Short mmCIF file of N, CA, C and O in Angstrom, two decimals:
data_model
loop_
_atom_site.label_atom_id
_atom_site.label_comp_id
_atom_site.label_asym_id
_atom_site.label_seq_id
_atom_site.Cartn_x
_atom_site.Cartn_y
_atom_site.Cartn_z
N UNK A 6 1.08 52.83 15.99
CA UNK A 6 -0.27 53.17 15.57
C UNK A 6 -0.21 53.69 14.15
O UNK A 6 0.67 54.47 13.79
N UNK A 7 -1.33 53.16 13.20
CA UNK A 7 -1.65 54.10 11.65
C UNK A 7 -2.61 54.89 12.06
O UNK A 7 -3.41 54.88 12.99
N UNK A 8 -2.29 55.78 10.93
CA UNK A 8 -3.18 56.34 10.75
C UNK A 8 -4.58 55.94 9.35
O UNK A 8 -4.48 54.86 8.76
N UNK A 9 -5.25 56.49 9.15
CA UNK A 9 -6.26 55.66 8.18
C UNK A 9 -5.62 56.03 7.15
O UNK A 9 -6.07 55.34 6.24
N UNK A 10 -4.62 56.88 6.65
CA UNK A 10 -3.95 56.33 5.00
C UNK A 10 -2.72 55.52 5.69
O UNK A 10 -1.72 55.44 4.98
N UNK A 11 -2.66 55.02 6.70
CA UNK A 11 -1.76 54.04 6.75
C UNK A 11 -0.26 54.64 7.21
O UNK A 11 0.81 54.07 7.40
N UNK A 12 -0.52 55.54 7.26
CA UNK A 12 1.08 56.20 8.18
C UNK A 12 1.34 55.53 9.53
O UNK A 12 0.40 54.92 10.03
N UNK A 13 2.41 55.57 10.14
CA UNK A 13 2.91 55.12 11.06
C UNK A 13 2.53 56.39 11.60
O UNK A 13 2.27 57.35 10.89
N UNK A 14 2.50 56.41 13.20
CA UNK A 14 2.34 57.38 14.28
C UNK A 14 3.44 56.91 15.25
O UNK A 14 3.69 55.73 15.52
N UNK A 15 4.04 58.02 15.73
CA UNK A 15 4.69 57.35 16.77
C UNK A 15 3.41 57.36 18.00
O UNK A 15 2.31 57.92 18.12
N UNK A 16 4.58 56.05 19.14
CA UNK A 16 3.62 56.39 20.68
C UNK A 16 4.37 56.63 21.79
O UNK A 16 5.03 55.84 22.47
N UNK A 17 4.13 58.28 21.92
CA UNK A 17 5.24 58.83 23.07
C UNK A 17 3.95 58.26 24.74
O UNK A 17 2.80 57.94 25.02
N UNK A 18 5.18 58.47 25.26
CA UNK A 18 4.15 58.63 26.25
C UNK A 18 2.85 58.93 26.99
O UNK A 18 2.11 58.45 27.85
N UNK A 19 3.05 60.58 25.75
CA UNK A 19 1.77 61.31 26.57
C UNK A 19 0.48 60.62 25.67
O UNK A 19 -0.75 60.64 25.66
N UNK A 20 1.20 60.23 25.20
CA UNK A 20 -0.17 59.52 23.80
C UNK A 20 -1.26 58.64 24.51
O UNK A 20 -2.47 58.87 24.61
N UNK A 21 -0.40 57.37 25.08
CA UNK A 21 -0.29 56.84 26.36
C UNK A 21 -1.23 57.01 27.17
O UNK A 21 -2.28 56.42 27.42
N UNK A 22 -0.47 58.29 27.70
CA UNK A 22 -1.35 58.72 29.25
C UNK A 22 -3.01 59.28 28.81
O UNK A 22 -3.98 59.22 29.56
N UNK A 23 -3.01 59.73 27.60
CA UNK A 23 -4.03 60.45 26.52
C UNK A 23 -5.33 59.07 26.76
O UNK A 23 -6.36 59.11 27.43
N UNK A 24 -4.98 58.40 26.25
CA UNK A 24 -5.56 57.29 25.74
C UNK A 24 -5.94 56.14 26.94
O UNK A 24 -6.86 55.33 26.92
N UNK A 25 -4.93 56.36 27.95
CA UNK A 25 -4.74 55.22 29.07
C UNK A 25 -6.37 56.33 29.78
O UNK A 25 -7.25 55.79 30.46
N UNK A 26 -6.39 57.31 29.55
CA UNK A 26 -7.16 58.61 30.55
C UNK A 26 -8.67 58.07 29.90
O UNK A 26 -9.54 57.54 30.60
N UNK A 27 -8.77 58.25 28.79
CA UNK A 27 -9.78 57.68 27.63
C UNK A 27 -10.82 56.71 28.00
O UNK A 27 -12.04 56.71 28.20
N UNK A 28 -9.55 55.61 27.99
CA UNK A 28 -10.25 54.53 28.25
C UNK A 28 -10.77 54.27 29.81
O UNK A 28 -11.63 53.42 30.04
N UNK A 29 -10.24 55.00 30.75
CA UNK A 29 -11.25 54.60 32.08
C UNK A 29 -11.93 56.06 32.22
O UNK A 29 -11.99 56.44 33.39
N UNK A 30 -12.51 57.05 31.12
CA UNK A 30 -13.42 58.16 32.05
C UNK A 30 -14.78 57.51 31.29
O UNK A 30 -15.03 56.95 30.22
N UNK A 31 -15.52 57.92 32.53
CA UNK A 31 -16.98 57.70 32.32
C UNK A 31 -17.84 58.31 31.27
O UNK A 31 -19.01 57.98 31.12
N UNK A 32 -17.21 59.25 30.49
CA UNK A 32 -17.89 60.16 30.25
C UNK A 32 -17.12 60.54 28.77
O UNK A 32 -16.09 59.90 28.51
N UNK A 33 -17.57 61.52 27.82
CA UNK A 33 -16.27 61.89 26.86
C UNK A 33 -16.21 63.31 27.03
O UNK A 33 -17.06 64.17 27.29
N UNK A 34 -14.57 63.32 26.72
CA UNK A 34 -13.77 64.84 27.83
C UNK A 34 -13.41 65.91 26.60
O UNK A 34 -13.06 65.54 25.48
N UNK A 35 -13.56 67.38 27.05
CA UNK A 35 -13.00 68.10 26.62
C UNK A 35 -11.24 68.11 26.46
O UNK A 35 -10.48 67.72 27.35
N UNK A 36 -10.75 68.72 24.95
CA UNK A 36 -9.57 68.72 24.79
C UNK A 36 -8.88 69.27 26.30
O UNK A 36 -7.84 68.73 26.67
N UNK A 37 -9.55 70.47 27.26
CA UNK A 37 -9.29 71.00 28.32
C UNK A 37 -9.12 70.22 29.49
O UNK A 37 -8.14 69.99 30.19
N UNK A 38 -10.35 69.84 29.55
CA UNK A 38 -10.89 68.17 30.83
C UNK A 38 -9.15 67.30 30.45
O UNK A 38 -8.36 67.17 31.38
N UNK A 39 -8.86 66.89 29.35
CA UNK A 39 -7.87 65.52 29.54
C UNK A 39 -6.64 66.47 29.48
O UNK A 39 -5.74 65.67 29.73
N UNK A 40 -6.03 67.72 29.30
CA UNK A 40 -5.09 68.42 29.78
C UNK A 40 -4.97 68.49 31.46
O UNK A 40 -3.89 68.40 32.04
N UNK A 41 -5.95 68.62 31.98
CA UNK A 41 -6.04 69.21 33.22
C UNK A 41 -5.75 67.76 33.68
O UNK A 41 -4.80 67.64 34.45
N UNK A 42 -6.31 66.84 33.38
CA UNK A 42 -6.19 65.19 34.19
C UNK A 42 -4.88 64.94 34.44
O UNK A 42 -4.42 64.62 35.53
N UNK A 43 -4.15 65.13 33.20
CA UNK A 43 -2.69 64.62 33.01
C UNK A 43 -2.21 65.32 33.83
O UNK A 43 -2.44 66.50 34.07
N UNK A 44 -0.70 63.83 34.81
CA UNK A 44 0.16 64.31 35.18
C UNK A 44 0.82 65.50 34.97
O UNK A 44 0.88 66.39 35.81
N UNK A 45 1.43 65.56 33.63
CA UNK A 45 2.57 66.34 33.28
C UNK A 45 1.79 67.60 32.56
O UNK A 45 0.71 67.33 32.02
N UNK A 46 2.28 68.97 32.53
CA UNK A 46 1.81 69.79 32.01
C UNK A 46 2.37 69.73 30.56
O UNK A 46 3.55 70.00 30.32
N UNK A 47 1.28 69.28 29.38
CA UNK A 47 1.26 69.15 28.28
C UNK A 47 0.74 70.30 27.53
O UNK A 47 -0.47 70.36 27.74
N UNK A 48 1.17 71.33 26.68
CA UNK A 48 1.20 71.98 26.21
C UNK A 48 -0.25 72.02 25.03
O UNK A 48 -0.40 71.15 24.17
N UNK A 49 -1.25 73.24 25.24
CA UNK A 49 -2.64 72.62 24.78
C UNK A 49 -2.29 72.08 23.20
O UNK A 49 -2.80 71.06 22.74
N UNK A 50 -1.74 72.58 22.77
CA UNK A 50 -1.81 72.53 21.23
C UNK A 50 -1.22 71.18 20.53
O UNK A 50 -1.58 70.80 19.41
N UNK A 51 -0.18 70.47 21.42
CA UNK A 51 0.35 69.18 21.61
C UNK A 51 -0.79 68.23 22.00
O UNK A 51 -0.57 67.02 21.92
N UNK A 52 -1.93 68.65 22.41
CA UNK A 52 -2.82 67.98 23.05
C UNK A 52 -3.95 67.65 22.18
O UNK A 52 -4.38 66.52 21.93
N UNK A 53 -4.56 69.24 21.57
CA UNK A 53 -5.21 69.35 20.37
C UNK A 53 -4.61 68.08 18.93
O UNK A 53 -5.17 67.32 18.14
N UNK A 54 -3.77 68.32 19.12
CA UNK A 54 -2.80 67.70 17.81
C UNK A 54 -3.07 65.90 17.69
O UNK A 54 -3.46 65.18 16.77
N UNK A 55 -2.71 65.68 18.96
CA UNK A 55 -2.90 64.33 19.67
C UNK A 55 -4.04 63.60 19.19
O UNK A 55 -4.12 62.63 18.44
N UNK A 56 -5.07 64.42 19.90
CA UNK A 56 -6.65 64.01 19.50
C UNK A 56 -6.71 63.90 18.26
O UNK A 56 -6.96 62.77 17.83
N UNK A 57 -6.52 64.90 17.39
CA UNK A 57 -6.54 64.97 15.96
C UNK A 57 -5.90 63.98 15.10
O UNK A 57 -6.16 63.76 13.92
N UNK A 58 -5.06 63.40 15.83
CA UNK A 58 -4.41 62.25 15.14
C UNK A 58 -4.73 60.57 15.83
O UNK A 58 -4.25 59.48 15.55
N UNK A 59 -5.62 60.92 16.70
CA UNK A 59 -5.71 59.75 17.37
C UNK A 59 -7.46 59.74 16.38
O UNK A 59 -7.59 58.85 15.54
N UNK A 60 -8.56 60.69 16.58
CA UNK A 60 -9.46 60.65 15.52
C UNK A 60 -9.24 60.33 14.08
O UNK A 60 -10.13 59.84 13.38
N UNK A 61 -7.75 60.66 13.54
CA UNK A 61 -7.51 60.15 12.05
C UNK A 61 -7.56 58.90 12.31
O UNK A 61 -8.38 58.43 11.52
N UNK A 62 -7.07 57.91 13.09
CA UNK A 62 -6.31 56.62 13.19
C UNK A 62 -7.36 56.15 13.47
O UNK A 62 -7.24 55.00 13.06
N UNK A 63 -9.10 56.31 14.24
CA UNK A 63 -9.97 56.05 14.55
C UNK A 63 -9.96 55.16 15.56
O UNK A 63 -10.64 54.14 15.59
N UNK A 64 -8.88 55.67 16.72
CA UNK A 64 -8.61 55.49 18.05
C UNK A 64 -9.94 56.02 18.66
O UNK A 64 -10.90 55.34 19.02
N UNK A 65 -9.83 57.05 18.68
CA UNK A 65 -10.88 57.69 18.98
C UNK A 65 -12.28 58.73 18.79
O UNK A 65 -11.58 59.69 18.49
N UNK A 66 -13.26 59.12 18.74
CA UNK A 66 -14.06 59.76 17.87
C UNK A 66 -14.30 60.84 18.86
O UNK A 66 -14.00 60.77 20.06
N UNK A 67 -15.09 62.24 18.04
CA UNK A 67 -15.43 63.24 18.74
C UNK A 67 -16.98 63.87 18.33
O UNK A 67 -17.40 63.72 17.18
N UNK A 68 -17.39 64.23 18.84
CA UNK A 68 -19.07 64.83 18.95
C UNK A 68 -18.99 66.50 19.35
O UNK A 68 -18.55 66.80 20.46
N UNK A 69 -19.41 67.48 18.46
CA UNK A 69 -19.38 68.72 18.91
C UNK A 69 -20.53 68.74 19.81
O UNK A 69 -21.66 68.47 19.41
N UNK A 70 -20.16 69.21 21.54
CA UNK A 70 -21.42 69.83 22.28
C UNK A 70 -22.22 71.13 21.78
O UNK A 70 -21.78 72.02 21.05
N UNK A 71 -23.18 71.05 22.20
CA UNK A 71 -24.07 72.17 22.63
C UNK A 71 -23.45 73.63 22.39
O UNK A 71 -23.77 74.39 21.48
N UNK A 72 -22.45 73.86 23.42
CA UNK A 72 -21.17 75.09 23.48
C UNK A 72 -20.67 75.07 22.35
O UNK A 72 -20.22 76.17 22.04
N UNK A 73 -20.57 74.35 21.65
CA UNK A 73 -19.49 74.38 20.28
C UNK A 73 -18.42 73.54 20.62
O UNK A 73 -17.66 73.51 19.66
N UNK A 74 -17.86 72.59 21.87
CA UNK A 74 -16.48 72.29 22.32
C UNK A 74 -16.39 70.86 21.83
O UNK A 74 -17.33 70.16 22.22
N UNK A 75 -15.43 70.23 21.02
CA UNK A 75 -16.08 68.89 20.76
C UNK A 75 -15.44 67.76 22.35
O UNK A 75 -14.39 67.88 22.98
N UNK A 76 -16.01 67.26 22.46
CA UNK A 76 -15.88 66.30 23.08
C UNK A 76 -15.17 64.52 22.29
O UNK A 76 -15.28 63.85 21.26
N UNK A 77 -14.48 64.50 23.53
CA UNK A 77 -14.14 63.05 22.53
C UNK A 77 -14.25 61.86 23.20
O UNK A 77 -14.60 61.80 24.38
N UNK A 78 -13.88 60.53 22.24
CA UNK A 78 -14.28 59.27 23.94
C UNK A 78 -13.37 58.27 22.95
O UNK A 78 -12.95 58.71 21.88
N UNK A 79 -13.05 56.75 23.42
CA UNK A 79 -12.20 56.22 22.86
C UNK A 79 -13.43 55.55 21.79
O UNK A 79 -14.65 55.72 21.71
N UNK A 80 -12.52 54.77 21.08
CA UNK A 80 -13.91 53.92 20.36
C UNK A 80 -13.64 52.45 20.48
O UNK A 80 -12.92 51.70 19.82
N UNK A 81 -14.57 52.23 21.68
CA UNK A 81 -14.16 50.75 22.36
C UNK A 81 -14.90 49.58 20.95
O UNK A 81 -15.24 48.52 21.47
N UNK A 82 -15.15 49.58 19.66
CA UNK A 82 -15.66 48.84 19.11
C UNK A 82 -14.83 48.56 17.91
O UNK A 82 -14.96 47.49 17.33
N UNK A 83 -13.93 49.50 17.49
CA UNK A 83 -12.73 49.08 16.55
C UNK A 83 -11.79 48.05 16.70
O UNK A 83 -10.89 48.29 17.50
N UNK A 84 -11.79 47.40 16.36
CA UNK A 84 -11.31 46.04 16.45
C UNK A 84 -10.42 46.26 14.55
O UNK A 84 -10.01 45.21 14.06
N UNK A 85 -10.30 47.01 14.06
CA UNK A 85 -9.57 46.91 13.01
C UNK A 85 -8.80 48.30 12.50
O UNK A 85 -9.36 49.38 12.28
N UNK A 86 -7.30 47.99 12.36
CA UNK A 86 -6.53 49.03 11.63
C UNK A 86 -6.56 49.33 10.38
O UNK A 86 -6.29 48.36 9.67
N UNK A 87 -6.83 50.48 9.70
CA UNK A 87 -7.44 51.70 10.12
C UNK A 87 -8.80 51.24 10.24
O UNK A 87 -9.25 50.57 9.31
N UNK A 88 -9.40 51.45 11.07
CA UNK A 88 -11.32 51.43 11.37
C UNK A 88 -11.98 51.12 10.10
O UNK A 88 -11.58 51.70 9.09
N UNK A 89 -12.70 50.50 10.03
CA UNK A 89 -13.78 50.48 8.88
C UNK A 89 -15.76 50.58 8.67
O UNK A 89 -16.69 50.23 7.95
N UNK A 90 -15.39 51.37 9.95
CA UNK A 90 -17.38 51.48 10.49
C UNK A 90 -17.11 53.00 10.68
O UNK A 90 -16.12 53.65 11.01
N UNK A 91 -18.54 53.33 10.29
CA UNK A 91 -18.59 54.90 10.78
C UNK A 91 -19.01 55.05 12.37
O UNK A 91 -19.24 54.17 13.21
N UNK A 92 -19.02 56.06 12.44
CA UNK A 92 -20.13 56.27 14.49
C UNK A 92 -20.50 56.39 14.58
O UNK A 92 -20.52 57.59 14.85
N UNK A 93 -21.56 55.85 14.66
CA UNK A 93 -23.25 55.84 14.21
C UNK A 93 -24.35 55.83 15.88
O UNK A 93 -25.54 55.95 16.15
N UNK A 94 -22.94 55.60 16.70
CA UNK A 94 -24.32 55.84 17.67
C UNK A 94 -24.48 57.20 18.55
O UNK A 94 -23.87 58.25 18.33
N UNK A 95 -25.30 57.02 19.44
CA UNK A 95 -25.90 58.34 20.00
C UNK A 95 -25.10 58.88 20.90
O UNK A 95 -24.41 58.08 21.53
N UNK A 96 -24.98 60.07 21.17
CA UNK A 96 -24.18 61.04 22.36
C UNK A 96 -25.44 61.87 23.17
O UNK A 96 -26.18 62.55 22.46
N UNK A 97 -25.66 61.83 24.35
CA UNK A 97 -26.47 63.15 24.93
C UNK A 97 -25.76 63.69 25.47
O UNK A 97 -24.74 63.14 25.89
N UNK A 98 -26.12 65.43 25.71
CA UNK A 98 -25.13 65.92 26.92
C UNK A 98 -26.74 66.71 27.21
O UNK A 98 -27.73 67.11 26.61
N UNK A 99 -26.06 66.54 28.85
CA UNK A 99 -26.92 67.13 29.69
C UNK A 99 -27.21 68.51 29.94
O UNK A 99 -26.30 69.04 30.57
N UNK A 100 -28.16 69.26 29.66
CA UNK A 100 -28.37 70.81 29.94
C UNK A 100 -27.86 71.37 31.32
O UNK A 100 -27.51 72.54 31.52
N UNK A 101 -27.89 70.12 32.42
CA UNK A 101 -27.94 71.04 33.40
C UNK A 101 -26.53 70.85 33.95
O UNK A 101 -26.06 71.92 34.32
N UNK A 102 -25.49 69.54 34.15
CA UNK A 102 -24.37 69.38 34.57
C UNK A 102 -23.38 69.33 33.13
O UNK A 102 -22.17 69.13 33.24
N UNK A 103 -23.83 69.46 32.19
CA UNK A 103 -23.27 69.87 31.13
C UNK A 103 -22.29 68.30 30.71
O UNK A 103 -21.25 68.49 30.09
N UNK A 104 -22.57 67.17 30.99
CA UNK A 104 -21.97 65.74 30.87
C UNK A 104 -22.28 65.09 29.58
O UNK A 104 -23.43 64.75 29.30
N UNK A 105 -21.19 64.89 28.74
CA UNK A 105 -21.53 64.54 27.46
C UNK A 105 -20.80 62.78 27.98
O UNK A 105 -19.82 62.42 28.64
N UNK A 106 -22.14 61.94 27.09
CA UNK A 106 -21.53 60.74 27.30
C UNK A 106 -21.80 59.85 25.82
O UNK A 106 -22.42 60.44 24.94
N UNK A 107 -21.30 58.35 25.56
CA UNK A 107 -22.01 58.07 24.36
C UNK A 107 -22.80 56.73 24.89
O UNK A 107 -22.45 55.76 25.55
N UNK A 108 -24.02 57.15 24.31
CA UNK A 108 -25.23 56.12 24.23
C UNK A 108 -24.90 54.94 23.48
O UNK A 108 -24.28 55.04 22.43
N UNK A 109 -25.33 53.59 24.03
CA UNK A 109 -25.36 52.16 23.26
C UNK A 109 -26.07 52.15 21.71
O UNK A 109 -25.73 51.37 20.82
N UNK A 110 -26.95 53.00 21.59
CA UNK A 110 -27.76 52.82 20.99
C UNK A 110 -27.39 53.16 19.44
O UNK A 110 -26.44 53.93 19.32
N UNK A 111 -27.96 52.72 18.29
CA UNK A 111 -27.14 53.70 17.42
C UNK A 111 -28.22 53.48 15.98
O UNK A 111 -29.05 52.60 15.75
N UNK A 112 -27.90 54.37 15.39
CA UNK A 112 -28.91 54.90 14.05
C UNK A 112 -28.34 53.67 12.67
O UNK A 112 -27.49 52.79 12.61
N UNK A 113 -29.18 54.15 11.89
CA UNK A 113 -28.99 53.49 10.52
C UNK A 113 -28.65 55.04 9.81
O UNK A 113 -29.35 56.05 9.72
N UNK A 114 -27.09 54.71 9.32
CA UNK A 114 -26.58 55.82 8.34
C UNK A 114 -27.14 55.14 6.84
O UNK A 114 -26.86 54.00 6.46
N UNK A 115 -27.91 56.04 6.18
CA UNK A 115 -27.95 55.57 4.84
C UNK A 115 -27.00 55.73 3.99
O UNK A 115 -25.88 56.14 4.29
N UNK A 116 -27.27 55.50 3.15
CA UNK A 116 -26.23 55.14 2.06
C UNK A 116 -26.66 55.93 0.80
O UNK A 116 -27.63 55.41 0.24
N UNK A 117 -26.16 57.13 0.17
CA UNK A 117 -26.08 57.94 -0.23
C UNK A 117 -25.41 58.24 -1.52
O UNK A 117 -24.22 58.55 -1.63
N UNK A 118 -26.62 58.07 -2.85
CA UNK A 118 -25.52 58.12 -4.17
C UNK A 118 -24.71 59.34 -4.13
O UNK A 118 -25.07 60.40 -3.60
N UNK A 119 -23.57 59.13 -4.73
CA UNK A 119 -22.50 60.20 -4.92
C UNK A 119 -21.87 61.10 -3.64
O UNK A 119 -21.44 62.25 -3.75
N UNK A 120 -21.90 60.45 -2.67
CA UNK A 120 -21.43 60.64 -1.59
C UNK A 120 -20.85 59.41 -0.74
O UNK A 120 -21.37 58.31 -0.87
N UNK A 121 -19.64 59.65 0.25
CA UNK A 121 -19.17 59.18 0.91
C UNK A 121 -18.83 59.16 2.24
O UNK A 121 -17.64 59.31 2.55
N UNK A 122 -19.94 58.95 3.33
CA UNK A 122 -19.64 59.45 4.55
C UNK A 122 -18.85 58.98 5.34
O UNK A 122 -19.13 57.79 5.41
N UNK A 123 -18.08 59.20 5.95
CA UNK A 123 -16.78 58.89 7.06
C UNK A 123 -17.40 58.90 7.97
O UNK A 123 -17.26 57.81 8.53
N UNK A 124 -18.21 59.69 8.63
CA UNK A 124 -18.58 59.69 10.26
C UNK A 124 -20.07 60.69 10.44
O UNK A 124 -20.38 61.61 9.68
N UNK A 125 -20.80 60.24 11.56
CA UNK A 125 -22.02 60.98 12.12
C UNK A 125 -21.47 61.49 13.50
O UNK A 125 -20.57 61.09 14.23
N UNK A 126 -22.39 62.56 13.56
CA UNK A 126 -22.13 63.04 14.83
C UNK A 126 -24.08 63.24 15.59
O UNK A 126 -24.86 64.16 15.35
N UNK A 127 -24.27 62.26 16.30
CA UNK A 127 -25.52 62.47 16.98
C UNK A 127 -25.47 63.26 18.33
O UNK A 127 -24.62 62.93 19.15
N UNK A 128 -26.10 64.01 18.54
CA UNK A 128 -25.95 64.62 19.46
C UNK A 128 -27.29 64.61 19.98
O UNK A 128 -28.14 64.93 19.15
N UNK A 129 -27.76 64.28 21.32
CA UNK A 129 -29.17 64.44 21.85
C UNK A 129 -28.73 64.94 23.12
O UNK A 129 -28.01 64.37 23.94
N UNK A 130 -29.54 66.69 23.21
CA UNK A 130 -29.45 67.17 24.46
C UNK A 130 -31.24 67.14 25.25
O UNK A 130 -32.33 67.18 24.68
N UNK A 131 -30.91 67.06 26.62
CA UNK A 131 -32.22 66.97 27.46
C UNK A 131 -31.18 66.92 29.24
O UNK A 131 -30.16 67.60 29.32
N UNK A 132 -31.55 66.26 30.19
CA UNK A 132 -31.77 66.54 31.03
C UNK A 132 -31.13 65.07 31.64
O UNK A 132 -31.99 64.19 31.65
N UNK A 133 -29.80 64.63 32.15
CA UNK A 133 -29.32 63.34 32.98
C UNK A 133 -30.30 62.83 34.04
O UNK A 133 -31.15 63.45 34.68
N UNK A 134 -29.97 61.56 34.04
CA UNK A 134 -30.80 60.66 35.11
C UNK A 134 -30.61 61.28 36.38
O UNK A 134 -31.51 61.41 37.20
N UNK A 135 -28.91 61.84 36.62
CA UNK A 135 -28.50 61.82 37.97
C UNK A 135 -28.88 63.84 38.10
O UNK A 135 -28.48 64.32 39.17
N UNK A 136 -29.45 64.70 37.27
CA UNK A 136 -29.99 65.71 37.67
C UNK A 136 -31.50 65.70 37.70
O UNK A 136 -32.00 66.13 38.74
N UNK A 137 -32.30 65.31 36.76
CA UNK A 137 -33.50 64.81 37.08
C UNK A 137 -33.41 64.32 38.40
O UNK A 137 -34.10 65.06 39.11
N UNK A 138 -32.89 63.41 39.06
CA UNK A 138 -32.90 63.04 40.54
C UNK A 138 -32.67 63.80 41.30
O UNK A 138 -33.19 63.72 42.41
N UNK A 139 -31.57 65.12 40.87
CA UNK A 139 -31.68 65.80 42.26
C UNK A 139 -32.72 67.42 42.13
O UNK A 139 -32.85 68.37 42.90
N UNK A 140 -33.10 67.21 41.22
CA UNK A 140 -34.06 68.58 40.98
C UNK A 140 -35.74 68.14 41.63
O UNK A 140 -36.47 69.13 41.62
N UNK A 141 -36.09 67.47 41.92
CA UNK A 141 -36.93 66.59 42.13
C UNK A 141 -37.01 66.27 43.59
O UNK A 141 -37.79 65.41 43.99
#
């Protein structure tokens, strides 16, 4: 794996299991949430680190919740090393089961003299389909 100036990364295992976890949750997980998933007890800060380098490489992207905690999810649309699109689409998390997920949908980033944006972070909080259903 590169990173976006083009460094090599190694890929240990837990990178792996990181990423293998990624790509089948429904949802995008706290640095905590994909510690706790994993087999092996991975050390948080090894974990933190991970993400952080898997977001450089634009493996994967992250959205700060509500709480302040960022959440992260893979980015099933990169199709190129290092990435060359920003993340432009939508995230909600839910007030009441607290479920951050990312929406299909996605904005127009403008384009901005004398600036250079790398990434958006949308965040839309309100209320899930599947708690609306059971409050009701």
């Amino acid at each position: 794996m590169k990173t976006a100036e083009g460094k090599k990364t190694r890929n240990t295992k837990h990178q792996k299991a990181v990423l293998d976890l990624l790509k089948n949750a429904t949802k995008a997980l706290t640095a905590d949430e994909i510690r706790e998933k994993l087999a092996d007890n991975i050390n948080k800060t090894t974990v933190y680190r991970m993400l952080d380098r898997f977001v450089e490489a634009g493996k994967i992207h992250f959205v700060t919740g509500q709480n302040g905690k960022s959440f992260y999810a893979l980015c099933k649309s990169c199709k190129e090393e290092p990435p060359k699109h920003i993340h432009n689409h939508l995230h909600f998390q839910c007030e009441i089961c607290g479920k951050v997920e990312c929406l299909p949908e996605t904005v127009k980033v403008p384009q901005l003299d004398n600036y250079k944006i790398r990434e958006t972070q949308l965040l839309l909080i309100g209320t899930c389909k599947r708690c609306i259903n059971t409050t009701n």
